[in-house]
């Protein structure tokens, strides 16, 4: 399969756009812990650069232990 310059350029552009877009922070509603995707949660297996949406559903707040569904996007009410 031969990749044309047009296809290559489109792929690079899409990947670059995704990387350049800042990821949203989320906070734990009960305790106020903020999940920062740039830092991740390495002590609990979440690598830096992991978007909140990509964290496994069984992950819980490292401070108070509530489930992921108790978090809210920072900056929303």
PDB file of N, CA and C in Angstrom:
ATOM      1  N   UNK A   1       0.851  -1.186   0.000  1.00  0.00           N
ATOM      2  CA  UNK A   1       0.000   0.000   0.000  1.00  0.00           C
ATOM      3  C   UNK A   1       0.891   1.241   0.000  1.00  0.00           C
ATOM      4  N   UNK A   2       0.593   2.159  -0.865  1.00  0.00           N
ATOM      5  CA  UNK A   2       1.364   3.392  -0.980  1.00  0.00           C
ATOM      6  C   UNK A   2       0.582   4.511  -0.304  1.00  0.00           C
ATOM      7  N   UNK A   3       1.275   5.260   0.542  1.00  0.00           N
ATOM      8  CA  UNK A   3       0.623   6.366   1.234  1.00  0.00           C
ATOM      9  C   UNK A   3       0.940   7.654   0.491  1.00  0.00           C
ATOM     10  N   UNK A   4      -0.072   8.350   0.046  1.00  0.00           N
ATOM     11  CA  UNK A   4       0.149   9.604  -0.671  1.00  0.00           C
ATOM     12  C   UNK A   4       0.442  10.720   0.312  1.00  0.00           C
ATOM     13  N   UNK A   5       1.004  11.795  -0.181  1.00  0.00           N
ATOM     14  CA  UNK A   5       1.299  12.938   0.669  1.00  0.00           C
ATOM     15  C   UNK A   5       0.038  13.498   1.312  1.00  0.00           C
ATOM     16  N   UNK A   6      -1.085  13.513   0.578  1.00  0.00           N
ATOM     17  CA  UNK A   6      -2.337  14.041   1.116  1.00  0.00           C
ATOM     18  C   UNK A   6      -2.801  13.237   2.327  1.00  0.00           C
ATOM     19  N   UNK A   7      -2.751  11.920   2.219  1.00  0.00           N
ATOM     20  CA  UNK A   7      -3.187  11.076   3.336  1.00  0.00           C
ATOM     21  C   UNK A   7      -2.253  11.262   4.512  1.00  0.00           C
ATOM     22  N   UNK A   8      -0.950  11.285   4.257  1.00  0.00           N
ATOM     23  CA  UNK A   8       0.021  11.472   5.328  1.00  0.00           C
ATOM     24  C   UNK A   8      -0.201  12.802   6.037  1.00  0.00           C
ATOM     25  N   UNK A   9      -0.403  13.870   5.280  1.00  0.00           N
ATOM     26  CA  UNK A   9      -0.615  15.192   5.867  1.00  0.00           C
ATOM     27  C   UNK A   9      -1.868  15.222   6.730  1.00  0.00           C
ATOM     28  N   UNK A  10      -2.943  14.588   6.271  1.00  0.00           N
ATOM     29  CA  UNK A  10      -4.179  14.564   7.046  1.00  0.00           C
ATOM     30  C   UNK A  10      -3.964  13.823   8.356  1.00  0.00           C
ATOM     31  N   UNK A  11      -3.251  12.711   8.323  1.00  0.00           N
ATOM     32  CA  UNK A  11      -3.019  11.932   9.540  1.00  0.00           C
ATOM     33  C   UNK A  11      -2.189  12.733  10.534  1.00  0.00           C
ATOM     34  N   UNK A  12      -1.126  13.344  10.069  1.00  0.00           N
ATOM     35  CA  UNK A  12      -0.279  14.137  10.952  1.00  0.00           C
ATOM     36  C   UNK A  12      -1.059  15.301  11.541  1.00  0.00           C
ATOM     37  N   UNK A  13      -1.871  15.960  10.744  1.00  0.00           N
ATOM     38  CA  UNK A  13      -2.655  17.086  11.226  1.00  0.00           C
ATOM     39  C   UNK A  13      -3.624  16.654  12.318  1.00  0.00           C
ATOM     40  N   UNK A  14      -4.324  15.537  12.128  1.00  0.00           N
ATOM     41  CA  UNK A  14      -5.272  15.071  13.141  1.00  0.00           C
ATOM     42  C   UNK A  14      -4.564  14.727  14.433  1.00  0.00           C
ATOM     43  N   UNK A  15      -3.431  14.033  14.369  1.00  0.00           N
ATOM     44  CA  UNK A  15      -2.705  13.670  15.577  1.00  0.00           C
ATOM     45  C   UNK A  15      -2.162  14.898  16.280  1.00  0.00           C
ATOM     46  N   UNK A  16      -1.639  15.853  15.513  1.00  0.00           N
ATOM     47  CA  UNK A  16      -1.103  17.067  16.111  1.00  0.00           C
ATOM     48  C   UNK A  16      -2.194  17.862  16.806  1.00  0.00           C
ATOM     49  N   UNK A  17      -3.361  17.938  16.203  1.00  0.00           N
ATOM     50  CA  UNK A  17      -4.475  18.675  16.797  1.00  0.00           C
ATOM     51  C   UNK A  17      -4.886  18.047  18.119  1.00  0.00           C
ATOM     52  N   UNK A  18      -4.957  16.718  18.176  1.00  0.00           N
ATOM     53  CA  UNK A  18      -5.346  16.036  19.401  1.00  0.00           C
ATOM     54  C   UNK A  18      -4.331  16.293  20.507  1.00  0.00           C
ATOM     55  N   UNK A  19      -3.047  16.259  20.175  1.00  0.00           N
ATOM     56  CA  UNK A  19      -2.007  16.469  21.176  1.00  0.00           C
ATOM     57  C   UNK A  19      -1.971  17.910  21.656  1.00  0.00           C
ATOM     58  N   UNK A  20      -2.297  18.858  20.788  1.00  0.00           N
ATOM     59  CA  UNK A  20      -2.237  20.260  21.150  1.00  0.00           C
ATOM     60  C   UNK A  20      -3.429  20.697  22.004  1.00  0.00           C
ATOM     61  N   UNK A  21      -4.512  19.968  21.936  1.00  0.00           N
ATOM     62  CA  UNK A  21      -5.715  20.331  22.692  1.00  0.00           C
ATOM     63  C   UNK A  21      -5.519  19.968  24.155  1.00  0.00           C
ATOM     64  N   UNK A  22      -5.663  20.931  25.060  1.00  0.00           N
ATOM     65  CA  UNK A  22      -5.508  20.607  26.482  1.00  0.00           C
ATOM     66  C   UNK A  22      -6.633  19.682  26.965  1.00  0.00           C
ATOM     67  N   UNK A  23      -6.275  18.757  27.823  1.00  0.00           N
ATOM     68  CA  UNK A  23      -7.261  17.831  28.372  1.00  0.00           C
ATOM     69  C   UNK A  23      -7.914  18.463  29.591  1.00  0.00           C
ATOM     70  N   UNK A  24      -9.179  18.128  29.804  1.00  0.00           N
ATOM     71  CA  UNK A  24      -9.933  18.699  30.918  1.00  0.00           C
ATOM     72  C   UNK A  24      -9.524  18.074  32.245  1.00  0.00           C
ATOM     73  N   UNK A  25      -9.531  18.907  33.277  1.00  0.00           N
ATOM     74  CA  UNK A  25      -9.328  18.426  34.643  1.00  0.00           C
ATOM     75  C   UNK A  25     -10.699  18.078  35.210  1.00  0.00           C
ATOM     76  N   UNK A  26     -10.734  17.135  36.126  1.00  0.00           N
ATOM     77  CA  UNK A  26     -11.966  16.730  36.796  1.00  0.00           C
ATOM     78  C   UNK A  26     -11.742  16.767  38.292  1.00  0.00           C
ATOM     79  N   UNK A  27     -12.788  17.129  39.038  1.00  0.00           N
ATOM     80  CA  UNK A  27     -12.645  17.146  40.490  1.00  0.00           C
ATOM     81  C   UNK A  27     -13.634  16.198  41.141  1.00  0.00           C
ATOM     82  N   UNK A  28     -13.207  15.684  42.289  1.00  0.00           N
ATOM     83  CA  UNK A  28     -14.036  14.777  43.077  1.00  0.00           C
ATOM     84  C   UNK A  28     -15.048  15.625  43.845  1.00  0.00           C
ATOM     85  N   UNK A  29     -16.304  15.397  43.595  1.00  0.00           N
ATOM     86  CA  UNK A  29     -17.350  16.193  44.232  1.00  0.00           C
ATOM     87  C   UNK A  29     -17.331  16.076  45.760  1.00  0.00           C
ATOM     88  N   UNK A  30     -17.183  14.894  46.353  1.00  0.00           N
ATOM     89  CA  UNK A  30     -17.187  14.801  47.812  1.00  0.00           C
ATOM     90  C   UNK A  30     -15.977  15.428  48.509  1.00  0.00           C
ATOM     91  N   UNK A  31     -14.747  15.221  47.983  1.00  0.00           N
ATOM     92  CA  UNK A  31     -13.573  15.670  48.736  1.00  0.00           C
ATOM     93  C   UNK A  31     -12.793  16.811  48.087  1.00  0.00           C
ATOM     94  N   UNK A  32     -13.035  17.095  46.805  1.00  0.00           N
ATOM     95  CA  UNK A  32     -12.365  18.199  46.141  1.00  0.00           C
ATOM     96  C   UNK A  32     -11.056  17.855  45.447  1.00  0.00           C
ATOM     97  N   UNK A  33     -10.617  16.587  45.510  1.00  0.00           N
ATOM     98  CA  UNK A  33      -9.407  16.182  44.800  1.00  0.00           C
ATOM     99  C   UNK A  33      -9.572  16.500  43.318  1.00  0.00           C
ATOM    100  N   UNK A  34      -8.530  17.041  42.678  1.00  0.00           N
ATOM    101  CA  UNK A  34      -8.582  17.343  41.255  1.00  0.00           C
ATOM    102  C   UNK A  34      -7.697  16.378  40.491  1.00  0.00           C
ATOM    103  N   UNK A  35      -8.291  15.683  39.511  1.00  0.00           N
ATOM    104  CA  UNK A  35      -7.513  14.826  38.623  1.00  0.00           C
ATOM    105  C   UNK A  35      -6.981  15.702  37.505  1.00  0.00           C
ATOM    106  N   UNK A  36      -5.665  15.771  37.395  1.00  0.00           N
ATOM    107  CA  UNK A  36      -4.995  16.543  36.355  1.00  0.00           C
ATOM    108  C   UNK A  36      -4.392  15.551  35.365  1.00  0.00           C
ATOM    109  N   UNK A  37      -4.899  15.500  34.131  1.00  0.00           N
ATOM    110  CA  UNK A  37      -4.397  14.521  33.167  1.00  0.00           C
ATOM    111  C   UNK A  37      -2.912  14.676  32.844  1.00  0.00           C
ATOM    112  N   UNK A  38      -2.360  15.863  33.000  1.00  0.00           N
ATOM    113  CA  UNK A  38      -0.929  16.042  32.753  1.00  0.00           C
ATOM    114  C   UNK A  38      -0.097  15.293  33.793  1.00  0.00           C
ATOM    115  N   UNK A  39      -0.624  15.163  35.013  1.00  0.00           N
ATOM    116  CA  UNK A  39       0.080  14.455  36.087  1.00  0.00           C
ATOM    117  C   UNK A  39      -0.337  12.996  36.179  1.00  0.00           C
ATOM    118  N   UNK A  40      -1.591  12.706  35.809  1.00  0.00           N
ATOM    119  CA  UNK A  40      -2.117  11.349  35.949  1.00  0.00           C
ATOM    120  C   UNK A  40      -2.251  10.970  37.422  1.00  0.00           C
ATOM    121  N   UNK A  41      -2.213   9.685  37.696  1.00  0.00           N
ATOM    122  CA  UNK A  41      -2.243   9.148  39.060  1.00  0.00           C
ATOM    123  C   UNK A  41      -1.335   7.920  39.073  1.00  0.00           C
ATOM    124  N   UNK A  42      -0.020   8.142  38.894  1.00  0.00           N
ATOM    125  CA  UNK A  42       0.909   7.037  38.743  1.00  0.00           C
ATOM    126  C   UNK A  42       0.909   6.045  39.908  1.00  0.00           C
ATOM    127  N   UNK A  43       0.637   6.528  41.108  1.00  0.00           N
ATOM    128  CA  UNK A  43       0.607   5.629  42.271  1.00  0.00           C
ATOM    129  C   UNK A  43      -0.501   4.587  42.153  1.00  0.00           C
ATOM    130  N   UNK A  44      -1.500   4.868  41.301  1.00  0.00           N
ATOM    131  CA  UNK A  44      -2.627   3.955  41.123  1.00  0.00           C
ATOM    132  C   UNK A  44      -2.743   3.466  39.678  1.00  0.00           C
ATOM    133  N   UNK A  45      -1.605   3.508  38.951  1.00  0.00           N
ATOM    134  CA  UNK A  45      -1.550   2.929  37.613  1.00  0.00           C
ATOM    135  C   UNK A  45      -2.041   3.799  36.472  1.00  0.00           C
ATOM    136  N   UNK A  46      -2.261   5.091  36.714  1.00  0.00           N
ATOM    137  CA  UNK A  46      -2.719   5.995  35.658  1.00  0.00           C
ATOM    138  C   UNK A  46      -1.545   6.879  35.240  1.00  0.00           C
ATOM    139  N   UNK A  47      -1.049   6.661  34.041  1.00  0.00           N
ATOM    140  CA  UNK A  47       0.138   7.369  33.552  1.00  0.00           C
ATOM    141  C   UNK A  47      -0.152   8.837  33.271  1.00  0.00           C
ATOM    142  N   UNK A  48       0.852   9.702  33.441  1.00  0.00           N
ATOM    143  CA  UNK A  48       0.689  11.097  33.027  1.00  0.00           C
ATOM    144  C   UNK A  48       0.297  11.150  31.551  1.00  0.00           C
ATOM    145  N   UNK A  49      -0.581  12.094  31.217  1.00  0.00           N
ATOM    146  CA  UNK A  49      -1.057  12.226  29.845  1.00  0.00           C
ATOM    147  C   UNK A  49      -2.326  11.439  29.565  1.00  0.00           C
ATOM    148  N   UNK A  50      -2.888  10.792  30.583  1.00  0.00           N
ATOM    149  CA  UNK A  50      -4.115  10.009  30.417  1.00  0.00           C
ATOM    150  C   UNK A  50      -5.331  10.900  30.639  1.00  0.00           C
ATOM    151  N   UNK A  51      -6.165  11.018  29.615  1.00  0.00           N
ATOM    152  CA  UNK A  51      -7.401  11.794  29.740  1.00  0.00           C
ATOM    153  C   UNK A  51      -8.336  11.105  30.729  1.00  0.00           C
ATOM    154  N   UNK A  52      -9.128  11.886  31.432  1.00  0.00           N
ATOM    155  CA  UNK A  52     -10.061  11.329  32.418  1.00  0.00           C
ATOM    156  C   UNK A  52     -10.971  10.282  31.785  1.00  0.00           C
ATOM    157  N   UNK A  53     -11.399  10.555  30.562  1.00  0.00           N
ATOM    158  CA  UNK A  53     -12.304   9.639  29.862  1.00  0.00           C
ATOM    159  C   UNK A  53     -11.660   8.273  29.594  1.00  0.00           C
ATOM    160  N   UNK A  54     -10.324   8.226  29.586  1.00  0.00           N
ATOM    161  CA  UNK A  54      -9.597   6.991  29.300  1.00  0.00           C
ATOM    162  C   UNK A  54      -9.220   6.201  30.558  1.00  0.00           C
ATOM    163  N   UNK A  55      -9.513   6.753  31.719  1.00  0.00           N
ATOM    164  CA  UNK A  55      -9.244   6.039  32.969  1.00  0.00           C
ATOM    165  C   UNK A  55     -10.246   4.892  33.081  1.00  0.00           C
ATOM    166  N   UNK A  56      -9.795   3.714  33.521  1.00  0.00           N
ATOM    167  CA  UNK A  56     -10.728   2.589  33.680  1.00  0.00           C
ATOM    168  C   UNK A  56     -11.880   2.934  34.629  1.00  0.00           C
ATOM    169  N   UNK A  57     -13.038   2.355  34.364  1.00  0.00           N
ATOM    170  CA  UNK A  57     -14.237   2.641  35.162  1.00  0.00           C
ATOM    171  C   UNK A  57     -14.100   2.214  36.621  1.00  0.00           C
ATOM    172  N   UNK A  58     -13.201   1.275  36.916  1.00  0.00           N
ATOM    173  CA  UNK A  58     -13.057   0.818  38.303  1.00  0.00           C
ATOM    174  C   UNK A  58     -12.056   1.666  39.110  1.00  0.00           C
ATOM    175  N   UNK A  59     -11.484   2.697  38.481  1.00  0.00           N
ATOM    176  CA  UNK A  59     -10.593   3.617  39.196  1.00  0.00           C
ATOM    177  C   UNK A  59     -11.425   4.401  40.200  1.00  0.00           C
ATOM    178  N   UNK A  60     -10.817   4.744  41.333  1.00  0.00           N
ATOM    179  CA  UNK A  60     -11.538   5.549  42.328  1.00  0.00           C
ATOM    180  C   UNK A  60     -10.638   6.672  42.830  1.00  0.00           C
ATOM    181  N   UNK A  61     -11.241   7.630  43.476  1.00  0.00           N
ATOM    182  CA  UNK A  61     -10.532   8.781  44.005  1.00  0.00           C
ATOM    183  C   UNK A  61      -9.429   8.312  44.949  1.00  0.00           C
ATOM    184  N   UNK A  62      -8.192   8.768  44.742  1.00  0.00           N
ATOM    185  CA  UNK A  62      -7.102   8.340  45.614  1.00  0.00           C
ATOM    186  C   UNK A  62      -7.165   8.937  47.021  1.00  0.00           C
ATOM    187  N   UNK A  63      -8.017   9.917  47.219  1.00  0.00           N
ATOM    188  CA  UNK A  63      -8.144  10.545  48.540  1.00  0.00           C
ATOM    189  C   UNK A  63      -9.286   9.934  49.354  1.00  0.00           C
ATOM    190  N   UNK A  64     -10.496   9.918  48.777  1.00  0.00           N
ATOM    191  CA  UNK A  64     -11.656   9.472  49.561  1.00  0.00           C
ATOM    192  C   UNK A  64     -12.248   8.144  49.089  1.00  0.00           C
ATOM    193  N   UNK A  65     -11.809   7.642  47.926  1.00  0.00           N
ATOM    194  CA  UNK A  65     -12.235   6.321  47.484  1.00  0.00           C
ATOM    195  C   UNK A  65     -13.547   6.226  46.731  1.00  0.00           C
ATOM    196  N   UNK A  66     -14.181   7.356  46.414  1.00  0.00           N
ATOM    197  CA  UNK A  66     -15.437   7.270  45.663  1.00  0.00           C
ATOM    198  C   UNK A  66     -15.159   6.896  44.212  1.00  0.00           C
ATOM    199  N   UNK A  67     -16.177   6.424  43.520  1.00  0.00           N
ATOM    200  CA  UNK A  67     -16.026   5.974  42.143  1.00  0.00           C
ATOM    201  C   UNK A  67     -15.864   7.155  41.178  1.00  0.00           C
ATOM    202  N   UNK A  68     -15.396   6.820  40.007  1.00  0.00           N
ATOM    203  CA  UNK A  68     -15.136   7.803  38.950  1.00  0.00           C
ATOM    204  C   UNK A  68     -16.373   8.616  38.582  1.00  0.00           C
ATOM    205  N   UNK A  69     -17.545   8.024  38.706  1.00  0.00           N
ATOM    206  CA  UNK A  69     -18.770   8.739  38.318  1.00  0.00           C
ATOM    207  C   UNK A  69     -19.143   9.867  39.276  1.00  0.00           C
ATOM    208  N   UNK A  70     -18.419  10.002  40.378  1.00  0.00           N
ATOM    209  CA  UNK A  70     -18.655  11.095  41.325  1.00  0.00           C
ATOM    210  C   UNK A  70     -17.827  12.335  40.978  1.00  0.00           C
ATOM    211  N   UNK A  71     -17.021  12.255  39.913  1.00  0.00           N
ATOM    212  CA  UNK A  71     -16.199  13.375  39.488  1.00  0.00           C
ATOM    213  C   UNK A  71     -16.958  14.265  38.524  1.00  0.00           C
ATOM    214  N   UNK A  72     -16.627  15.549  38.542  1.00  0.00           N
ATOM    215  CA  UNK A  72     -17.229  16.512  37.625  1.00  0.00           C
ATOM    216  C   UNK A  72     -16.116  17.247  36.903  1.00  0.00           C
ATOM    217  N   UNK A  73     -16.401  17.649  35.674  1.00  0.00           N
ATOM    218  CA  UNK A  73     -15.429  18.415  34.900  1.00  0.00           C
ATOM    219  C   UNK A  73     -15.181  19.757  35.600  1.00  0.00           C
ATOM    220  N   UNK A  74     -13.930  20.106  35.776  1.00  0.00           N
ATOM    221  CA  UNK A  74     -13.585  21.375  36.406  1.00  0.00           C
ATOM    222  C   UNK A  74     -14.089  22.532  35.563  1.00  0.00           C
ATOM    223  N   UNK A  75     -14.615  23.538  36.222  1.00  0.00           N
ATOM    224  CA  UNK A  75     -15.138  24.705  35.518  1.00  0.00           C
ATOM    225  C   UNK A  75     -16.600  24.597  35.131  1.00  0.00           C
ATOM    226  N   UNK A  76     -17.270  23.509  35.535  1.00  0.00           N
ATOM    227  CA  UNK A  76     -18.709  23.368  35.277  1.00  0.00           C
ATOM    228  C   UNK A  76     -19.454  23.375  36.594  1.00  0.00           C
ATOM    229  N   UNK A  77     -20.708  23.719  36.536  1.00  0.00           N
ATOM    230  CA  UNK A  77     -21.523  23.734  37.770  1.00  0.00           C
ATOM    231  C   UNK A  77     -22.530  22.630  37.755  1.00  0.00           C
TER     232      UNK A  77
END
